[in-house]
PDB file of C-alpha atoms in Angstrom:
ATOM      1  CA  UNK A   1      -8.613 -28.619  -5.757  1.00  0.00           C
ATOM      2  CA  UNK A   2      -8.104 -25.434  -4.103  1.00  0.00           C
ATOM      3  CA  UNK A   3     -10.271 -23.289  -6.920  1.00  0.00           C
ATOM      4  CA  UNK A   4     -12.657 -25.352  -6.490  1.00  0.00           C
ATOM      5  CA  UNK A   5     -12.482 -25.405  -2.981  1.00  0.00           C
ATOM      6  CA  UNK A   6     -12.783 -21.542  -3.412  1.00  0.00           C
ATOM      7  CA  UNK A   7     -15.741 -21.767  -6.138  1.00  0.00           C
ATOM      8  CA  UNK A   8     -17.795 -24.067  -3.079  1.00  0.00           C
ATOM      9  CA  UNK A   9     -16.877 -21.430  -0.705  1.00  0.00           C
ATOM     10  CA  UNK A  10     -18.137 -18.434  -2.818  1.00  0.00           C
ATOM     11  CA  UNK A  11     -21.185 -20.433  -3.916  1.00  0.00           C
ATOM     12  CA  UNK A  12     -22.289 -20.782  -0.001  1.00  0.00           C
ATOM     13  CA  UNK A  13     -21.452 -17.445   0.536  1.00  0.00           C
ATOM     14  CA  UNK A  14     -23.853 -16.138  -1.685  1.00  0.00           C
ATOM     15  CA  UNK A  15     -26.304 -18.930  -0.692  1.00  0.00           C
ATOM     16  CA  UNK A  16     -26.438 -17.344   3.125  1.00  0.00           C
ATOM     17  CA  UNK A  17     -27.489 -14.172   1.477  1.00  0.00           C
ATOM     18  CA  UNK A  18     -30.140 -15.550  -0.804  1.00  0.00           C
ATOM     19  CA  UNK A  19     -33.183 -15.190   1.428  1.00  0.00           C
ATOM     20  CA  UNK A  20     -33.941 -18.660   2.033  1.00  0.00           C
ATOM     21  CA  UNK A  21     -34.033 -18.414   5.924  1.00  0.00           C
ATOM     22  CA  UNK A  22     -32.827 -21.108   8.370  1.00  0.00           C
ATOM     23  CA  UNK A  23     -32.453 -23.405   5.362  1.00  0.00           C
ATOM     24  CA  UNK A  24     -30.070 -21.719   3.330  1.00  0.00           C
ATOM     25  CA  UNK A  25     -28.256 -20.229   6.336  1.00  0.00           C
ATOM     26  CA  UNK A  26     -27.447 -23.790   7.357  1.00  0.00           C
ATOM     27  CA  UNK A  27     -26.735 -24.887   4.039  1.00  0.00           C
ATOM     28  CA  UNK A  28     -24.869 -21.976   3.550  1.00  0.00           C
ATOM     29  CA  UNK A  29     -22.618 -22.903   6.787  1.00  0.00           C
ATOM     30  CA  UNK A  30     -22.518 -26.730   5.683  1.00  0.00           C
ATOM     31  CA  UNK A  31     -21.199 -25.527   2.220  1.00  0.00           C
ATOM     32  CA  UNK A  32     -18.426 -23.778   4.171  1.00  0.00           C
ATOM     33  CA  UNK A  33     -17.182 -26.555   6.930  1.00  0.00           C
ATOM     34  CA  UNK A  34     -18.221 -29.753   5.197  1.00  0.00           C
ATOM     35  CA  UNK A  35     -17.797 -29.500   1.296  1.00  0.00           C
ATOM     36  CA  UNK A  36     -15.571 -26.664   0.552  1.00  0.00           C
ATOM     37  CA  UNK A  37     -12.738 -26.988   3.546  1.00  0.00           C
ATOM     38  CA  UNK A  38     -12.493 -30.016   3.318  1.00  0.00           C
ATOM     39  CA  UNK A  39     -11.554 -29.732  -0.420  1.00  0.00           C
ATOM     40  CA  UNK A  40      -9.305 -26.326   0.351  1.00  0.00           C
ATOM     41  CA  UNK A  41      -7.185 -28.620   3.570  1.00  0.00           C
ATOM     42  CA  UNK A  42      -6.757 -31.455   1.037  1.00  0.00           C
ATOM     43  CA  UNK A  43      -5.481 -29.032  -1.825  1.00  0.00           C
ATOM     44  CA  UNK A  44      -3.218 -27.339   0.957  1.00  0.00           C
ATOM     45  CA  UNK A  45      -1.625 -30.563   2.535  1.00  0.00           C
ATOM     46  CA  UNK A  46      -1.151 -32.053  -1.048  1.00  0.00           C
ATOM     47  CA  UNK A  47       2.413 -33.900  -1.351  1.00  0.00           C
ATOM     48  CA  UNK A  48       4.830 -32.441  -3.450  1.00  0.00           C
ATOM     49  CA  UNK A  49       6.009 -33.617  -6.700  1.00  0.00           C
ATOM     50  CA  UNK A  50       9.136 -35.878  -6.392  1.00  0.00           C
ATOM     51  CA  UNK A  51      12.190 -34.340  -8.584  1.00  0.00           C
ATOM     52  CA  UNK A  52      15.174 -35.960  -9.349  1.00  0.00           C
ATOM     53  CA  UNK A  53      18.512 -34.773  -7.216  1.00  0.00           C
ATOM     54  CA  UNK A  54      21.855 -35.171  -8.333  1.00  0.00           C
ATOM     55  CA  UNK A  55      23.851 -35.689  -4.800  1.00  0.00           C
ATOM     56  CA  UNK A  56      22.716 -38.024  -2.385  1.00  0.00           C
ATOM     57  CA  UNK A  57      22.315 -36.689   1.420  1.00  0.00           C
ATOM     58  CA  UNK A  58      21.880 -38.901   4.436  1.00  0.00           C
ATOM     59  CA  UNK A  59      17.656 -37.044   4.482  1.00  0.00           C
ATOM     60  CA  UNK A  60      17.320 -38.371   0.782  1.00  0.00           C
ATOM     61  CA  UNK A  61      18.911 -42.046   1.764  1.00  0.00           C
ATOM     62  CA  UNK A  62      16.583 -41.735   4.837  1.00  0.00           C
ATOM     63  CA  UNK A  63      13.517 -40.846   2.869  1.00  0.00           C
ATOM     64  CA  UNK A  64      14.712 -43.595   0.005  1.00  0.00           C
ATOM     65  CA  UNK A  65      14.251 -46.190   3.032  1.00  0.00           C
ATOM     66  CA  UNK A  66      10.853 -45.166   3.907  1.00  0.00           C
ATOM     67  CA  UNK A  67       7.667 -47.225   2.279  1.00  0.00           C
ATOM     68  CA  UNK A  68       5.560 -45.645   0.664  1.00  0.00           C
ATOM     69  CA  UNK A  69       2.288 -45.005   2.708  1.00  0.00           C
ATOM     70  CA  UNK A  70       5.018 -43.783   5.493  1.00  0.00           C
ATOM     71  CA  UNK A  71       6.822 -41.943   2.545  1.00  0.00           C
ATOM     72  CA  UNK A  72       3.569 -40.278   1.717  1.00  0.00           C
ATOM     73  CA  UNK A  73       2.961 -39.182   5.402  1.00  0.00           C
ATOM     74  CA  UNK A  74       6.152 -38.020   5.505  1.00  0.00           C
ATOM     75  CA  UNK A  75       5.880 -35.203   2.633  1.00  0.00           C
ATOM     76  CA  UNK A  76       2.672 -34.120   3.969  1.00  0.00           C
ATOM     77  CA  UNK A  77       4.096 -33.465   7.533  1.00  0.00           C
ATOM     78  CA  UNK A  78       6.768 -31.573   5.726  1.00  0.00           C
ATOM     79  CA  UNK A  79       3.705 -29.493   3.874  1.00  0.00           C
ATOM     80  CA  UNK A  80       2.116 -28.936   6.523  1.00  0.00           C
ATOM     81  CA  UNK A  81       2.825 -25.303   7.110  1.00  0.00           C
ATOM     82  CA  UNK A  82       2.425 -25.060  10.560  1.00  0.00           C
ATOM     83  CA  UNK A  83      -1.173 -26.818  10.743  1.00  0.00           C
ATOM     84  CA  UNK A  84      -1.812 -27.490  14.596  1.00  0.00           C
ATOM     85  CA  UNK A  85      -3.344 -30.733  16.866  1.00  0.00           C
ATOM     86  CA  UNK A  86      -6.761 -31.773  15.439  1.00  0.00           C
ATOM     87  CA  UNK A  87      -8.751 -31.825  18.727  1.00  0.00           C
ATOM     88  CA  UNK A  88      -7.206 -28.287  19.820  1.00  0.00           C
ATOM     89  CA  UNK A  89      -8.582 -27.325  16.053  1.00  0.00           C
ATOM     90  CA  UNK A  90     -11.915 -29.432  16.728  1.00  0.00           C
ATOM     91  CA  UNK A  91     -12.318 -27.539  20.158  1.00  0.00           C
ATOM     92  CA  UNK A  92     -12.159 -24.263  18.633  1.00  0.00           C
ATOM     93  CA  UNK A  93     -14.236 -24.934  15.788  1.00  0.00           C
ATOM     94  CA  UNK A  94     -16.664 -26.030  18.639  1.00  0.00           C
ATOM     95  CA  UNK A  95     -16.923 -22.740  20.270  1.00  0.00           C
ATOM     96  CA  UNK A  96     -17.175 -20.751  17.213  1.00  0.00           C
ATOM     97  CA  UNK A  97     -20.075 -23.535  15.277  1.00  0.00           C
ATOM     98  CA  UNK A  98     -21.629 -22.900  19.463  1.00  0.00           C
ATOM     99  CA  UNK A  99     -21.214 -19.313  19.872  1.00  0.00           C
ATOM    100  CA  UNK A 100     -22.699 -18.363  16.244  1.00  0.00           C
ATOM    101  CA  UNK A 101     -25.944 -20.157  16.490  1.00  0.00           C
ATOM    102  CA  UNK A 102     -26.610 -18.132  19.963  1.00  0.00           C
ATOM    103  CA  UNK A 103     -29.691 -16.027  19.649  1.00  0.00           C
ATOM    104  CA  UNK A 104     -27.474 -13.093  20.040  1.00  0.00           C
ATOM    105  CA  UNK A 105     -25.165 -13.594  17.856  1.00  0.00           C
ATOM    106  CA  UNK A 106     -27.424 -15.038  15.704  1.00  0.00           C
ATOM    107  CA  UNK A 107     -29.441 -11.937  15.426  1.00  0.00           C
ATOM    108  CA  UNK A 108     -26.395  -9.784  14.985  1.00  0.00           C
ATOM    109  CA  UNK A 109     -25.300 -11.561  11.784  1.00  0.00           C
ATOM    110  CA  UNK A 110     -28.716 -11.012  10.584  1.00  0.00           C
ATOM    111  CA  UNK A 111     -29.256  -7.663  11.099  1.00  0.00           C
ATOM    112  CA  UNK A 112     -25.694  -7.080  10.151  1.00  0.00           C
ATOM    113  CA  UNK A 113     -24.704  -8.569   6.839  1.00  0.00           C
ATOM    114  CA  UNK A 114     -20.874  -7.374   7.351  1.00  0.00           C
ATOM    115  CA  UNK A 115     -21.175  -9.144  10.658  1.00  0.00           C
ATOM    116  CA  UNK A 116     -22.656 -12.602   8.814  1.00  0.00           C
ATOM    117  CA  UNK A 117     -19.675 -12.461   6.216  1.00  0.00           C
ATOM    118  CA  UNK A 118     -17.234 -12.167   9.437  1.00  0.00           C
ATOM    119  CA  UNK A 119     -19.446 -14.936  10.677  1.00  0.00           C
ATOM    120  CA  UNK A 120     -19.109 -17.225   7.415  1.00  0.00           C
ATOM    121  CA  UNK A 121     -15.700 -16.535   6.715  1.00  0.00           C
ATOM    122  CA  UNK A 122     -14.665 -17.968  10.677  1.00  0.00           C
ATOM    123  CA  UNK A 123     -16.765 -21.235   9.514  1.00  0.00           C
ATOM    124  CA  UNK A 124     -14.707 -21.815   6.770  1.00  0.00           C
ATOM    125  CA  UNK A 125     -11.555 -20.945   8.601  1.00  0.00           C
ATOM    126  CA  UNK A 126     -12.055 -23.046  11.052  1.00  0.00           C
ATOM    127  CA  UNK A 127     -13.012 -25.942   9.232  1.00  0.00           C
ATOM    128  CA  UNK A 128     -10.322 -25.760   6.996  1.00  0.00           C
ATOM    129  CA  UNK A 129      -7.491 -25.510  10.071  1.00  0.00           C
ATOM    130  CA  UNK A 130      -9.361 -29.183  11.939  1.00  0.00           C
ATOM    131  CA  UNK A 131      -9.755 -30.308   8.135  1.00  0.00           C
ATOM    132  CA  UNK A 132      -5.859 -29.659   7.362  1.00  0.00           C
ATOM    133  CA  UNK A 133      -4.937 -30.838  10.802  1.00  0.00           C
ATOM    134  CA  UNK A 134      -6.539 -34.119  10.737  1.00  0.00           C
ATOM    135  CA  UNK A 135      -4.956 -35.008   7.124  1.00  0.00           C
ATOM    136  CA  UNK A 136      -1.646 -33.980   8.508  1.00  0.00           C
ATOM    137  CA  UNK A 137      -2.051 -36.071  11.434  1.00  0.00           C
ATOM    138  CA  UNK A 138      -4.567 -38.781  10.879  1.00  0.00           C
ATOM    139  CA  UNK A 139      -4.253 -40.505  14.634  1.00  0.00           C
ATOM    140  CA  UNK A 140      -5.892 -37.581  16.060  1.00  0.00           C
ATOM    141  CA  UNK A 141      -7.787 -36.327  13.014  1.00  0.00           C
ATOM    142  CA  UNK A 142      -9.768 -39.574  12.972  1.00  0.00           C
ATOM    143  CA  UNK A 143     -10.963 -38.583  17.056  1.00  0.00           C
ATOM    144  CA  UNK A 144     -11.298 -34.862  16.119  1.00  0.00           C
ATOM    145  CA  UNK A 145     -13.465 -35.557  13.288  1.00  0.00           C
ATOM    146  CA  UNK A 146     -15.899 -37.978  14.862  1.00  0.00           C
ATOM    147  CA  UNK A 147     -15.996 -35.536  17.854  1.00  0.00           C
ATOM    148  CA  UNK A 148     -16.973 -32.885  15.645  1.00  0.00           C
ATOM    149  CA  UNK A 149     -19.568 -34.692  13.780  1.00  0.00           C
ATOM    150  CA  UNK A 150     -21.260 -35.620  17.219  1.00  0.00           C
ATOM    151  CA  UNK A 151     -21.714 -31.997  18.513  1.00  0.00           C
ATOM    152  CA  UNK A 152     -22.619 -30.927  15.010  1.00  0.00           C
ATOM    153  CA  UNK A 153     -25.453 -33.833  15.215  1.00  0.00           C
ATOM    154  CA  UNK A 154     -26.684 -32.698  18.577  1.00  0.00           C
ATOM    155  CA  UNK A 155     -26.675 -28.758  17.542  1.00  0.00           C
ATOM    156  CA  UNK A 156     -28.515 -30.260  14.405  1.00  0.00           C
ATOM    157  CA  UNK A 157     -31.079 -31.973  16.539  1.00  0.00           C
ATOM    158  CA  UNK A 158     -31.503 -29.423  19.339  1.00  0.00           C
ATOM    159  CA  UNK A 159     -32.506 -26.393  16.681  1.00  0.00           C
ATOM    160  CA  UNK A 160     -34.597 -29.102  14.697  1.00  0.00           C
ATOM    161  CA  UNK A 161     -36.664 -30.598  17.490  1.00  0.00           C
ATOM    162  CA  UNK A 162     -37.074 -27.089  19.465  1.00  0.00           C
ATOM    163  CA  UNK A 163     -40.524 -26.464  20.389  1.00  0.00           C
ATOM    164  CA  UNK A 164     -40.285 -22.414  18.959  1.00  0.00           C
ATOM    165  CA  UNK A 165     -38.525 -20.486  16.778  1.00  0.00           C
ATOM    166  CA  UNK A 166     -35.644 -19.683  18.469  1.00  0.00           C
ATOM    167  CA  UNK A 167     -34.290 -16.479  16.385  1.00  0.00           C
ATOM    168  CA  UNK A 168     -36.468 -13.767  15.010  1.00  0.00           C
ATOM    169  CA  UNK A 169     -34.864 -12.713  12.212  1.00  0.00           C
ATOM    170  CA  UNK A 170     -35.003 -16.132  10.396  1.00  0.00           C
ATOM    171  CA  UNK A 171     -38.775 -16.718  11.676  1.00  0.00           C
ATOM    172  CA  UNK A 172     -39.742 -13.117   9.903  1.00  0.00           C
ATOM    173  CA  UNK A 173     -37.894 -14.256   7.009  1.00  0.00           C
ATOM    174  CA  UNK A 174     -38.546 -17.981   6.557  1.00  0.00           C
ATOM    175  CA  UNK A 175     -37.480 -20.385   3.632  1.00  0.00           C
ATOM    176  CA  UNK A 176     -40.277 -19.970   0.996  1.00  0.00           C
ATOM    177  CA  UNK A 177     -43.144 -22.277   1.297  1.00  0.00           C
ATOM    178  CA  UNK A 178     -42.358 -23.182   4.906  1.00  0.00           C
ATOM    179  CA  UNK A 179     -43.478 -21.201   8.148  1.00  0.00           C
ATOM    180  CA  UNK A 180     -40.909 -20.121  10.465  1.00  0.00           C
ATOM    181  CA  UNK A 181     -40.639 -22.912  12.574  1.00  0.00           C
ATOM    182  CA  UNK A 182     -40.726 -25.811   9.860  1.00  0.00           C
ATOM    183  CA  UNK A 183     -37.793 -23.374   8.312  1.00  0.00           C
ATOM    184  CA  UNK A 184     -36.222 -23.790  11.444  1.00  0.00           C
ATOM    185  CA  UNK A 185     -36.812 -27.591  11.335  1.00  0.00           C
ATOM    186  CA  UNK A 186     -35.386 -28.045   7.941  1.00  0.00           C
ATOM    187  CA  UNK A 187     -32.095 -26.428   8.946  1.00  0.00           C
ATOM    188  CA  UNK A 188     -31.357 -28.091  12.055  1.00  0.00           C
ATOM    189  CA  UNK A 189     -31.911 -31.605   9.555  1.00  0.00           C
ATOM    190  CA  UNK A 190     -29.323 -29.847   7.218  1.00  0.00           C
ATOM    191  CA  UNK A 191     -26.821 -29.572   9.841  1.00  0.00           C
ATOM    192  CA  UNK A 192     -27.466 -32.721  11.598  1.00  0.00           C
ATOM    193  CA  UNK A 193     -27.257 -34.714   8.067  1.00  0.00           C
ATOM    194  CA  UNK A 194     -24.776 -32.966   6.196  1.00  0.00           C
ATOM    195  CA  UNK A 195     -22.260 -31.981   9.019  1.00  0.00           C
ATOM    196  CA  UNK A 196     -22.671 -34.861  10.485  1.00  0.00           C
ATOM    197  CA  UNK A 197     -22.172 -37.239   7.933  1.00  0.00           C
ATOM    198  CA  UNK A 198     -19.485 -35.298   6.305  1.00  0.00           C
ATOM    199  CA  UNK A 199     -17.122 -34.999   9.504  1.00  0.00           C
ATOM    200  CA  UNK A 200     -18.116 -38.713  10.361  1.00  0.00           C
ATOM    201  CA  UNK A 201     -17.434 -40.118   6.689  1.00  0.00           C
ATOM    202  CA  UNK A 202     -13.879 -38.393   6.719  1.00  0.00           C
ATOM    203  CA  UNK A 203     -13.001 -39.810   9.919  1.00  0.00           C
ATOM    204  CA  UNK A 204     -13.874 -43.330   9.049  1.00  0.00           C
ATOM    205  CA  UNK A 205     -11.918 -42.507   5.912  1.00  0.00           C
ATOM    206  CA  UNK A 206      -9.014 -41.481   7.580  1.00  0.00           C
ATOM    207  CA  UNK A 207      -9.425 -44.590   9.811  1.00  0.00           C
ATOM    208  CA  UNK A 208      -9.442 -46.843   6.871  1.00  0.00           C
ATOM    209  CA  UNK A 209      -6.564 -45.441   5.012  1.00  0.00           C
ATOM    210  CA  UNK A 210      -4.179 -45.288   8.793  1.00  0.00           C
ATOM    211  CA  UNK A 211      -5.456 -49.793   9.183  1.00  0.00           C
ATOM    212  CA  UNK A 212      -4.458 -50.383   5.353  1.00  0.00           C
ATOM    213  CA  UNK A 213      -0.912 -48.744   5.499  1.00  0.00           C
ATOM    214  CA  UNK A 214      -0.362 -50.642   8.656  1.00  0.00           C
ATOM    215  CA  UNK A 215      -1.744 -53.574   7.795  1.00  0.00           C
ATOM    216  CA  UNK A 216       0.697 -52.905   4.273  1.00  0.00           C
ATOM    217  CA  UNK A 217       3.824 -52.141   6.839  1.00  0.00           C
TER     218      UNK A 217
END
């Protein structure tokens, strides 16, 4: 899971950088937070394999007592490596998702490509940290992800329905076929559809999986 986690993350990468303006940087950014962190937090926060131990300890005979959905949650809190609270992980994803699509910083990353790796690589890390957090800890992973699909929605919305281009690189280099502000358009409906329904899928899917094991308890 995590090569291909890494393969998605190279692949959008190379798809900012492919000269297909608004569009591809969204879908660039989208490849990044909702398909290939996703798949690199689950890889990460993967339970370990069971192996047989010879002497019993009062952890093992508390761990023997513990179902199995429980069990299950219990071996990925000990994986965890340190992964934080999903909404303090949501809230900084926030600013950075915010920040980046500023026309300053937007046209720094685009004049820059150094700066628009930096810019691509804090996407992914980001996503990955709320995307590890929320498996780790599902009660507030299921908040921090539907959270996060919201303000992706509205950032979605608010570049797609603006009136203008509002950065100048992208409108001198639009997607081909379109004209800079149907470019524009078509990215904000990336983001809006694909970040959107990807952070608002895994949240219901955490939510389902947290009412089965209790309703299994």
């Amino acid at each position: 899971m995590i090569a291909a986690g890494l393969l998605v993350a190279l692949g959008a990468t190379v798809l900012g950088f492919a000269g297909l303006g608004m569009t591809g940087h969204m879908a660039a950014h989208m490849g990044a937070v909702a398909v290939a962190a996703p798949m690199l937090a689950w890889g990460m926060t993967a339970p370990l394999p069971s192996f047989p131990q010879r002497r019993k300890s009062r952890t093992s005979d508390v761990g023997a007592s513990i179902d199995g959905p429980a069990r299950l949650d219990f071996r990925l809190r000990g994986n965890d490596g340190g992964a934080g609270g999903p909404l303090a992980w949501a809230t900084v994803e926030f600013v950075v998702v915010w920040a980046w699509h500023a026309p300053a910083l937007r046209g720094l990353a685009d004049m820059h490509p150094a700066v628009a790796v930096v810019e691509q690589a804090m996407f992914l890390g980001v996503g990955v940290g709320l995307w590890r957090a929320a498996v780790v800890h599902p009660a507030g992973g299921v908040a921090a992800l539907l959270l996060t699909s919201m303000h992706m929605t509205l950032l979605g919305a608010l570049i797609g329905l603006a009136p203008r281009p509002l950065y100048a690189m992208m409108a001198m280099h639009p997607a081909p076929g379109l004209d800079a502000l149907a470019d524009q358009q078509l990215g904000g409906v990336v983001m809006l559809v694909v970040g959107g329904a990807a952070y608002c899928l895994g949240g219901l899917a955490l939510l389902g999986t947290m009412l089965r094991e209790r309703a299994a308890a």
